[in-house]
């Protein structure tokens, strides 16, 4: 077996010898050209030829990109985290207390950042003094003063003869029509400051001509609010008009009804018209009684609040008005209070105050 294998090796060596000679590089044929790497993979060469070709390839001048890649070096291995290494990194990154914190604002700006006193003490430096900005042109400053005038420097221009209100210059419009456009406060100032002006005689004459407030307009507003409450209730015969669903639909109008009632009473109470307040209570009590009486005790809270407001205002009118309200008005009120006891039990306190007032009147007579 050894003889045939040796014969095969001799035959292969004779056949590969021409190939080895053909693939060996020669200096006669283009000595400066690099040898392509495909020769090493395409031709069966021995180890000696491969080493020789590799040495010739390394002897060539590398390209600029190859030099940059070689200068980079190998990548550094990742460091394992340890408490000692973390403490060393933290010590290197610690900022000095006297080092100012860098800001994102440009240095050329005129704005000065504010800092707390503790931060200024820690940094050891005080902020620079504020400097007035001289970059604003005088034309811009004048324009700003024109757009936003200072309240101290702003003065109302005096009205010329032809710039007076039309109410002072027009004689075609009646006086009562012009007075309808004024607010209640304007009318009060006109009468007190201009017409009366501290004159006791004129004030006394004016008092004798003052009428009692007209509550007819207040009654119309209150009746309209009550009408809206009943209009919001369901109209179907299958739905109940005093349950929770009906109250949800009427709650908005009930609150409006209570707001109007409180507003009217406050207006009469603050103005001191006690006789008109008594008349208003006698008018508004049946309106409140006519509102729906809901099934739930909680839903009747607005109804009871209205009764309570009327009761308190009636007591205040009796105390402050006294016998000036008139004996006939007080007797009519007494009969009405006895009928209201079934609607609101706390009205009994008003009845007691009225009886004491009438008792004082009989003794004085």
Short mmCIF file of C-alpha atoms in Angstrom, two decimals, residues 40-339:
data_model
loop_
_atom_site.label_atom_id
_atom_site.label_comp_id
_atom_site.label_asym_id
_atom_site.label_seq_id
_atom_site.Cartn_x
_atom_site.Cartn_y
_atom_site.Cartn_z
CA UNK A 40 -4.75 33.31 -2.85
CA UNK A 41 -8.24 31.88 -2.87
CA UNK A 42 -8.34 30.75 -6.54
CA UNK A 43 -4.95 29.07 -6.91
CA UNK A 44 -3.81 26.05 -4.88
CA UNK A 45 -0.46 27.22 -3.49
CA UNK A 46 1.62 25.80 -0.74
CA UNK A 47 2.42 27.48 2.62
CA UNK A 48 5.72 28.89 1.44
CA UNK A 49 4.17 30.82 -1.44
CA UNK A 50 1.35 32.12 0.82
CA UNK A 51 3.77 33.54 3.38
CA UNK A 52 5.81 35.19 0.65
CA UNK A 53 2.80 36.89 -0.85
CA UNK A 54 1.63 38.11 2.59
CA UNK A 55 5.01 39.72 3.29
CA UNK A 56 4.96 41.50 -0.08
CA UNK A 57 1.43 42.77 0.63
CA UNK A 58 2.40 44.23 4.01
CA UNK A 59 5.41 45.99 2.51
CA UNK A 60 3.13 48.18 0.37
CA UNK A 61 2.23 51.79 1.52
CA UNK A 62 -1.18 51.79 3.25
CA UNK A 63 -3.94 54.21 2.23
CA UNK A 64 -4.95 57.25 4.40
CA UNK A 65 -8.13 55.47 5.49
CA UNK A 66 -6.08 52.49 6.60
CA UNK A 67 -3.81 54.78 8.64
CA UNK A 68 -6.81 56.31 10.43
CA UNK A 69 -8.20 52.88 11.21
CA UNK A 70 -4.82 51.78 12.61
CA UNK A 71 -4.53 54.91 14.78
CA UNK A 72 -7.84 54.21 16.45
CA UNK A 73 -6.49 51.21 18.23
CA UNK A 74 -8.42 48.48 19.87
CA UNK A 75 -11.64 49.15 21.76
CA UNK A 76 -11.19 49.49 25.51
CA UNK A 77 -12.77 46.71 27.54
CA UNK A 78 -15.80 47.55 29.68
CA UNK A 79 -15.00 48.30 33.30
CA UNK A 80 -16.79 46.41 36.00
CA UNK A 81 -18.67 48.54 38.48
CA UNK A 82 -17.40 48.52 42.02
CA UNK A 83 -18.19 50.81 44.98
CA UNK A 84 -14.56 52.05 45.04
CA UNK A 85 -14.65 52.94 41.35
CA UNK A 86 -18.02 54.74 41.75
CA UNK A 87 -16.66 56.78 44.68
CA UNK A 88 -13.61 57.78 42.64
CA UNK A 89 -15.78 58.92 39.72
CA UNK A 90 -18.05 60.92 42.05
CA UNK A 91 -15.01 62.58 43.66
CA UNK A 92 -13.69 63.64 40.25
CA UNK A 93 -17.06 65.07 39.15
CA UNK A 94 -17.73 67.04 42.35
CA UNK A 95 -18.19 70.75 41.60
CA UNK A 96 -16.35 73.29 43.66
CA UNK A 97 -18.63 75.49 45.85
CA UNK A 98 -17.02 78.61 44.36
CA UNK A 99 -17.72 77.56 40.81
CA UNK A 100 -20.65 79.33 39.16
CA UNK A 101 -23.37 77.28 37.58
CA UNK A 102 -23.27 77.66 33.79
CA UNK A 103 -26.37 79.26 32.33
CA UNK A 104 -28.01 78.78 28.98
CA UNK A 105 -28.46 82.51 28.46
CA UNK A 106 -26.02 84.39 26.27
CA UNK A 107 -23.46 86.56 27.99
CA UNK A 108 -24.47 89.66 26.04
CA UNK A 109 -28.00 89.77 27.47
CA UNK A 110 -29.01 92.50 29.89
CA UNK A 111 -31.23 90.25 32.02
CA UNK A 112 -29.87 89.24 35.45
CA UNK A 113 -30.76 85.88 36.90
CA UNK A 114 -32.09 85.94 40.43
CA UNK A 115 -30.78 83.50 42.98
CA UNK A 116 -31.71 82.68 46.53
CA UNK A 117 -29.66 84.04 49.48
CA UNK A 118 -28.53 80.53 50.40
CA UNK A 119 -27.21 79.97 46.88
CA UNK A 120 -25.35 83.30 46.90
CA UNK A 121 -23.71 82.46 50.24
CA UNK A 122 -22.72 79.05 48.92
CA UNK A 123 -21.22 80.47 45.77
CA UNK A 124 -19.39 83.19 47.68
CA UNK A 125 -20.23 85.92 45.20
CA UNK A 126 -22.96 88.50 45.03
CA UNK A 127 -24.93 89.17 41.86
CA UNK A 128 -23.88 92.24 39.92
CA UNK A 129 -25.85 95.40 40.26
CA UNK A 130 -28.63 95.95 37.81
CA UNK A 131 -27.70 98.24 35.00
CA UNK A 132 -30.13 100.35 33.13
CA UNK A 133 -30.58 99.24 29.58
CA UNK A 134 -29.65 102.04 27.22
CA UNK A 135 -30.32 100.11 24.06
CA UNK A 136 -33.95 101.24 23.80
CA UNK A 137 -34.25 104.13 21.45
CA UNK A 138 -36.14 107.27 22.55
CA UNK A 139 -38.64 106.77 19.78
CA UNK A 140 -39.62 103.34 21.15
CA UNK A 141 -39.95 104.68 24.70
CA UNK A 142 -42.19 107.46 23.50
CA UNK A 143 -44.27 104.96 21.58
CA UNK A 144 -44.70 102.85 24.71
CA UNK A 145 -45.81 105.87 26.72
CA UNK A 146 -48.37 106.66 24.08
CA UNK A 147 -49.74 103.12 23.99
CA UNK A 148 -49.78 102.61 27.78
CA UNK A 149 -50.02 106.03 29.44
CA UNK A 150 -49.30 106.22 33.13
CA UNK A 151 -52.34 106.66 35.34
CA UNK A 152 -50.67 109.51 37.26
CA UNK A 153 -49.82 111.46 34.12
CA UNK A 154 -53.07 110.67 32.30
CA UNK A 155 -55.64 113.45 32.50
CA UNK A 156 -59.15 113.42 31.16
CA UNK A 157 -59.59 115.95 28.42
CA UNK A 158 -61.96 118.77 29.15
CA UNK A 159 -65.22 118.59 27.25
CA UNK A 160 -65.80 121.31 24.75
CA UNK A 161 -69.08 123.10 24.41
CA UNK A 162 -70.20 120.84 21.58
CA UNK A 163 -69.04 117.62 23.35
CA UNK A 164 -71.47 117.69 26.29
CA UNK A 165 -73.96 114.83 26.76
CA UNK A 166 -77.04 114.89 24.60
CA UNK A 167 -79.21 114.83 27.73
CA UNK A 168 -77.91 118.33 28.58
CA UNK A 169 -78.22 119.81 25.12
CA UNK A 170 -81.35 118.14 23.69
CA UNK A 171 -84.64 119.79 24.64
CA UNK A 172 -86.82 117.68 22.34
CA UNK A 173 -86.60 114.53 24.50
CA UNK A 174 -88.77 114.64 27.65
CA UNK A 175 -87.03 114.63 31.03
CA UNK A 176 -88.66 111.41 32.27
CA UNK A 177 -87.43 109.60 29.13
CA UNK A 178 -83.87 110.72 29.77
CA UNK A 179 -84.04 109.66 33.41
CA UNK A 180 -84.98 106.11 32.38
CA UNK A 181 -81.52 105.60 30.88
CA UNK A 182 -79.73 106.38 34.15
CA UNK A 183 -78.88 103.77 36.75
CA UNK A 184 -80.23 103.85 40.28
CA UNK A 185 -76.89 105.04 41.65
CA UNK A 186 -76.74 107.90 39.12
CA UNK A 187 -80.20 109.08 40.11
CA UNK A 188 -79.27 108.99 43.80
CA UNK A 189 -76.14 111.06 43.22
CA UNK A 190 -78.07 113.50 41.04
CA UNK A 191 -80.69 114.10 43.71
CA UNK A 192 -78.47 114.10 46.79
CA UNK A 193 -75.38 115.88 45.51
CA UNK A 194 -76.81 118.23 42.89
CA UNK A 195 -80.40 119.03 43.83
CA UNK A 196 -80.41 118.74 47.60
CA UNK A 197 -76.72 119.55 48.21
CA UNK A 198 -77.13 119.66 52.00
CA UNK A 199 -80.11 122.03 51.98
CA UNK A 200 -82.41 120.91 54.82
CA UNK A 201 -85.44 122.76 53.50
CA UNK A 202 -85.25 121.17 50.06
CA UNK A 203 -84.58 117.77 51.63
CA UNK A 204 -87.65 118.09 53.85
CA UNK A 205 -89.84 119.04 50.91
CA UNK A 206 -88.48 116.15 48.90
CA UNK A 207 -89.20 113.70 51.73
CA UNK A 208 -92.82 114.75 51.85
CA UNK A 209 -93.17 113.89 48.15
CA UNK A 210 -91.43 110.49 48.20
CA UNK A 211 -93.89 107.70 47.25
CA UNK A 212 -93.93 104.13 48.56
CA UNK A 213 -92.02 101.67 46.35
CA UNK A 214 -94.14 100.00 43.71
CA UNK A 215 -93.96 96.22 44.18
CA UNK A 216 -96.07 95.50 41.12
CA UNK A 217 -93.00 94.97 38.92
CA UNK A 218 -91.52 92.64 41.56
CA UNK A 219 -94.76 90.68 41.65
CA UNK A 220 -94.69 90.19 37.89
CA UNK A 221 -91.12 88.84 38.02
CA UNK A 222 -92.00 86.46 40.83
CA UNK A 223 -95.10 85.17 39.07
CA UNK A 224 -93.14 84.63 35.87
CA UNK A 225 -90.53 82.57 37.76
CA UNK A 226 -93.31 80.46 39.35
CA UNK A 227 -94.87 79.94 35.94
CA UNK A 228 -91.56 78.66 34.57
CA UNK A 229 -91.34 76.15 37.42
CA UNK A 230 -94.68 74.57 36.48
CA UNK A 231 -93.87 74.78 32.78
CA UNK A 232 -90.75 72.64 33.29
CA UNK A 233 -92.70 69.77 34.90
CA UNK A 234 -93.55 66.71 32.77
CA UNK A 235 -96.94 66.84 31.07
CA UNK A 236 -97.49 63.12 30.56
CA UNK A 237 -100.18 61.43 32.64
CA UNK A 238 -97.86 58.48 33.17
CA UNK A 239 -95.26 60.63 34.99
CA UNK A 240 -95.61 61.96 38.49
CA UNK A 241 -95.04 65.70 38.93
CA UNK A 242 -93.60 65.59 42.45
CA UNK A 243 -90.98 62.83 42.20
CA UNK A 244 -87.21 63.10 41.81
CA UNK A 245 -87.32 63.19 38.01
CA UNK A 246 -89.68 66.16 38.02
CA UNK A 247 -87.57 67.97 40.62
CA UNK A 248 -84.46 67.52 38.48
CA UNK A 249 -86.19 69.26 35.59
CA UNK A 250 -87.53 72.11 37.76
CA UNK A 251 -84.53 72.66 40.03
CA UNK A 252 -83.03 75.37 37.82
CA UNK A 253 -86.25 77.42 37.83
CA UNK A 254 -86.67 76.90 41.57
CA UNK A 255 -83.24 78.41 42.19
CA UNK A 256 -84.16 81.37 39.98
CA UNK A 257 -87.37 81.82 41.96
CA UNK A 258 -85.44 81.87 45.24
CA UNK A 259 -82.87 84.32 43.82
CA UNK A 260 -85.55 86.81 42.77
CA UNK A 261 -87.27 86.55 46.16
CA UNK A 262 -84.03 87.24 48.04
CA UNK A 263 -83.14 90.11 45.70
CA UNK A 264 -86.47 91.87 46.17
CA UNK A 265 -86.42 91.50 49.94
CA UNK A 266 -82.84 92.77 50.16
CA UNK A 267 -83.68 95.82 48.08
CA UNK A 268 -86.64 96.77 50.27
CA UNK A 269 -84.80 95.95 53.51
CA UNK A 270 -81.69 97.97 52.66
CA UNK A 271 -83.76 100.97 51.56
CA UNK A 272 -85.76 101.02 54.81
CA UNK A 273 -89.21 100.83 53.22
CA UNK A 274 -90.73 98.70 55.97
CA UNK A 275 -94.33 99.23 54.88
CA UNK A 276 -93.50 98.09 51.34
CA UNK A 277 -91.66 95.11 52.82
CA UNK A 278 -94.77 94.03 54.74
CA UNK A 279 -96.85 94.31 51.58
CA UNK A 280 -94.30 92.30 49.66
CA UNK A 281 -94.34 89.51 52.27
CA UNK A 282 -98.14 89.33 52.08
CA UNK A 283 -97.91 89.12 48.28
CA UNK A 284 -95.01 86.62 48.04
CA UNK A 285 -96.21 84.11 50.66
CA UNK A 286 -99.03 82.68 48.50
CA UNK A 287 -96.58 82.42 45.57
CA UNK A 288 -94.17 80.34 47.63
CA UNK A 289 -97.05 78.19 48.94
CA UNK A 290 -98.12 77.51 45.34
CA UNK A 291 -94.76 75.98 44.39
CA UNK A 292 -94.72 72.16 44.18
CA UNK A 293 -94.52 70.20 47.42
CA UNK A 294 -92.08 67.41 46.54
CA UNK A 295 -92.22 63.85 47.78
CA UNK A 296 -88.67 63.90 49.13
CA UNK A 297 -87.87 65.88 52.25
CA UNK A 298 -84.53 66.98 50.78
CA UNK A 299 -86.13 68.47 47.68
CA UNK A 300 -88.30 70.80 49.78
CA UNK A 301 -85.25 72.66 51.08
CA UNK A 302 -85.68 75.57 48.62
CA UNK A 303 -89.32 75.94 49.61
CA UNK A 304 -88.43 76.12 53.30
CA UNK A 305 -85.63 78.61 52.64
CA UNK A 306 -88.08 80.94 50.93
CA UNK A 307 -90.48 80.67 53.89
CA UNK A 308 -87.64 81.39 56.30
CA UNK A 309 -86.54 84.46 54.32
CA UNK A 310 -90.07 85.87 54.35
CA UNK A 311 -90.41 85.22 58.08
CA UNK A 312 -87.15 86.98 58.96
CA UNK A 313 -87.97 89.98 56.78
CA UNK A 314 -91.42 90.25 58.36
CA UNK A 315 -89.92 90.26 61.86
CA UNK A 316 -87.41 92.94 60.85
CA UNK A 317 -90.17 95.11 59.33
CA UNK A 318 -92.27 94.87 62.48
CA UNK A 319 -89.34 95.74 64.77
CA UNK A 320 -88.00 98.68 62.76
CA UNK A 321 -91.31 99.94 61.38
CA UNK A 322 -93.27 99.73 64.59
CA UNK A 323 -96.51 101.62 64.82
CA UNK A 324 -95.57 103.76 61.81
CA UNK A 325 -96.71 100.84 59.68
CA UNK A 326 -100.31 101.67 60.58
CA UNK A 327 -102.76 99.86 62.81
CA UNK A 328 -104.86 98.61 59.88
CA UNK A 329 -101.82 97.07 58.15
CA UNK A 330 -100.72 95.37 61.39
CA UNK A 331 -104.17 93.84 61.98
CA UNK A 332 -104.31 92.55 58.42
CA UNK A 333 -100.85 91.05 58.92
CA UNK A 334 -101.98 89.35 62.15
CA UNK A 335 -104.85 87.59 60.41
CA UNK A 336 -102.53 86.49 57.61
CA UNK A 337 -99.94 85.09 60.00
CA UNK A 338 -102.53 82.85 61.65
CA UNK A 339 -103.29 81.33 58.27
#
